[in-house]
Amino acid sequence: MAYDNNNIFARILRGEIPCVKLFEDDKTLAFMDVMPQAEGHALVISKEAAENILDLSPDGAAALIATTRKIAKAVKKGLGAPGVMLAQLNGAPAGQSVFHVHFHVIPRSDGVDMHLHARDMVDARTLEPVAAKIRGAL
Ligand code: DGP
């Protein structure tokens, strides 16, 4: 499948759709997931036009991992998360629903189940106070 320039994350990168931003550098962007599977669920995307990690350049993959690690540390510290889950889905059969390469960073705690993947959208305004805590720990 060819990369679709109008996928939702490409539109966020172009500033056509808002996001609750956490961090940005020349190769990556991190922001809050609007369909969080847990409070503090963040996404880290590459600025390369790549559908999945298999299409991403080695340099782009290295940058994506570096930022994912940075955000995971901030989620752990800023939210006091005992565990942090990283997920990265390649292709619809693997559960990918937005076809622009990204990592999920999901805080986890004992005995707290995750919500279903990409199911329920929250009001973006509710994400800002959580994002502020993550930013504060970067
Ligand atoms: P995946 O299924 O791995 O491609 O995950 C895509 C994630 O993107 C999913 O958790 C829901 C989230 N998502 C979908 N649309 C938007 C959006 O417009 N803004 C934000 N911030 N997240 C989105």
Coordinates of C-alpha atoms and ligand atoms in Angstrom, one line a residue:
M1 CA 0.0 0.0 0.0
A2 CA 1.4 3.4 -0.9
Y3 CA 1.9 6.0 1.9
D4 CA -1.3 8.2 2.2
N5 CA -0.2 11.8 2.6
N6 CA -3.6 12.6 4.1
N7 CA -3.5 10.1 7.0
I8 CA -4.3 11.7 10.3
F9 CA -0.7 11.9 11.6
A10 CA 0.6 13.4 8.4
R11 CA -2.1 16.1 8.8
I12 CA -1.0 16.6 12.5
L13 CA 2.6 17.0 11.3
R14 CA 1.5 19.7 8.8
G15 CA -0.4 21.5 11.5
E16 CA -3.8 20.9 9.8
I17 CA -5.2 19.1 12.8
P18 CA -4.4 20.0 16.5
C19 CA -2.7 17.8 18.9
V20 CA -1.7 18.0 22.6
K21 CA 2.1 18.2 22.0
L22 CA 4.7 16.8 24.4
F23 CA 7.9 17.1 22.5
E24 CA 9.3 17.8 19.0
D25 CA 12.7 17.7 17.3
D26 CA 13.8 17.7 13.7
K27 CA 12.9 14.0 13.2
T28 CA 10.1 13.2 15.6
L29 CA 7.0 14.5 17.3
A30 CA 5.3 13.2 20.5
F31 CA 1.7 14.0 21.6
M32 CA -1.2 12.6 23.6
D33 CA -3.3 9.8 22.1
V34 CA -7.0 11.0 21.9
M35 CA -8.2 7.4 22.4
P36 CA -6.1 6.6 25.4
Q37 CA -5.8 3.0 26.6
A38 CA -4.7 4.4 30.0
E39 CA -4.3 7.9 31.5
G40 CA -1.0 9.3 30.0
H41 CA -1.1 7.3 26.8
A42 CA 1.3 9.1 24.4
L43 CA 2.3 8.6 20.8
V44 CA 5.7 9.2 19.2
I45 CA 5.7 9.6 15.4
S46 CA 8.5 10.0 12.9
K47 CA 8.6 13.0 10.6
E48 CA 9.4 10.7 7.7
A49 CA 6.6 9.7 5.4
A50 CA 6.7 6.1 6.3
E51 CA 3.7 3.8 6.8
N52 CA 5.4 1.5 9.3
I53 CA 8.7 0.7 10.9
L54 CA 9.7 -1.6 8.0
D55 CA 9.5 1.3 5.6
L56 CA 11.4 3.7 7.9
S57 CA 15.1 4.5 7.3
P58 CA 17.6 3.2 9.9
D59 CA 18.3 6.8 10.8
G60 CA 14.6 7.6 11.2
A61 CA 14.1 4.4 13.3
A62 CA 17.0 5.3 15.6
A63 CA 15.5 8.8 16.1
L64 CA 12.1 7.4 16.7
I65 CA 13.4 4.9 19.4
A66 CA 15.4 7.7 21.1
T67 CA 12.4 9.9 21.4
T68 CA 10.2 7.0 22.5
R69 CA 12.6 6.2 25.3
K70 CA 12.7 9.9 26.3
I71 CA 8.9 10.0 26.5
A72 CA 8.7 6.7 28.3
K73 CA 11.0 8.0 31.0
A74 CA 9.0 11.2 31.3
V75 CA 5.7 9.3 31.5
K76 CA 7.2 7.1 34.3
K77 CA 8.6 10.0 36.2
G78 CA 5.9 12.6 35.6
L79 CA 3.0 10.3 36.3
G80 CA 4.6 8.0 38.8
A81 CA 3.8 5.1 36.5
P82 CA 5.2 1.8 38.0
G83 CA 5.3 0.3 34.5
V84 CA 5.5 1.6 30.9
M85 CA 4.4 -0.4 27.9
L86 CA 5.7 0.4 24.4
A87 CA 3.7 -0.9 21.4
Q88 CA 4.3 -0.5 17.7
L89 CA 1.9 -2.1 15.2
N90 CA 2.8 -2.8 11.5
G91 CA -0.1 -3.4 9.2
A92 CA -3.9 -3.8 9.7
P93 CA -3.6 -7.5 10.6
A94 CA -1.4 -6.4 13.5
G95 CA -4.0 -3.9 14.6
Q96 CA -2.5 -0.7 13.0
S97 CA -5.2 1.8 12.4
V98 CA -3.2 4.9 11.4
F99 CA -0.8 4.2 8.6
H100 CA 2.0 6.5 9.7
V101 CA 4.8 4.9 11.7
H102 CA 4.5 5.5 15.5
F103 CA 5.1 4.1 19.0
H104 CA 2.5 3.9 21.7
V105 CA 3.8 4.8 25.2
I106 CA 1.3 3.5 27.8
P107 CA 1.7 3.8 31.6
R108 CA 0.8 0.6 33.4
S109 CA 0.0 -0.2 37.0
D110 CA -0.7 -3.5 38.8
G111 CA -4.4 -4.4 38.7
V112 CA -5.4 -1.6 36.2
D113 CA -6.6 -3.0 32.9
M114 CA -6.1 -1.1 29.7
H115 CA -9.0 0.3 27.7
L116 CA -9.6 -1.2 24.2
H117 CA -7.3 -0.1 21.4
A118 CA -8.3 3.0 19.3
R119 CA -11.9 2.7 20.5
D120 CA -13.2 5.7 22.7
M121 CA -12.2 9.3 21.9
V122 CA -11.9 11.6 24.9
D123 CA -12.2 15.4 25.0
A124 CA -8.7 16.7 24.1
R125 CA -9.0 19.3 26.9
T126 CA -8.9 16.6 29.5
L127 CA -5.4 15.5 28.2
E128 CA -3.8 18.8 28.8
P129 CA -3.2 18.5 32.6
V130 CA -1.7 15.0 32.2
A131 CA 0.5 16.3 29.3
A132 CA 1.7 19.1 31.5
K133 CA 3.0 16.6 34.1
I134 CA 4.8 14.6 31.3
R135 CA 6.3 17.8 29.8
G136 CA 7.4 18.8 33.3
A137 CA 9.4 15.5 33.6
L138 CA 11.2 15.8 30.2
Ligands
DGP1 P1 -2.5 2.3 15.7 O1 -3.8 1.5 15.7 O2 -1.3 1.6 16.3 O3 -2.3 2.8 14.3 O4 -2.7 3.5 16.7 C1 -3.3 4.7 16.3 C2 -3.6 5.5 17.6 O5 -3.9 6.9 17.2 C3 -4.8 5.1 18.3 O6 -4.4 4.7 19.7 C4 -5.8 6.2 18.3 C5 -4.9 7.4 18.0 N1 -5.5 8.4 17.2 C6 -6.4 8.3 16.1 N2 -6.7 9.5 15.6 C7 -6.1 10.4 16.4 C8 -6.1 11.8 16.3 O7 -6.7 12.5 15.5 N3 -5.3 12.5 17.3 C9 -4.6 11.8 18.2 N4 -3.9 12.5 19.1 N5 -4.6 10.4 18.3 C10 -5.3 9.7 17.4

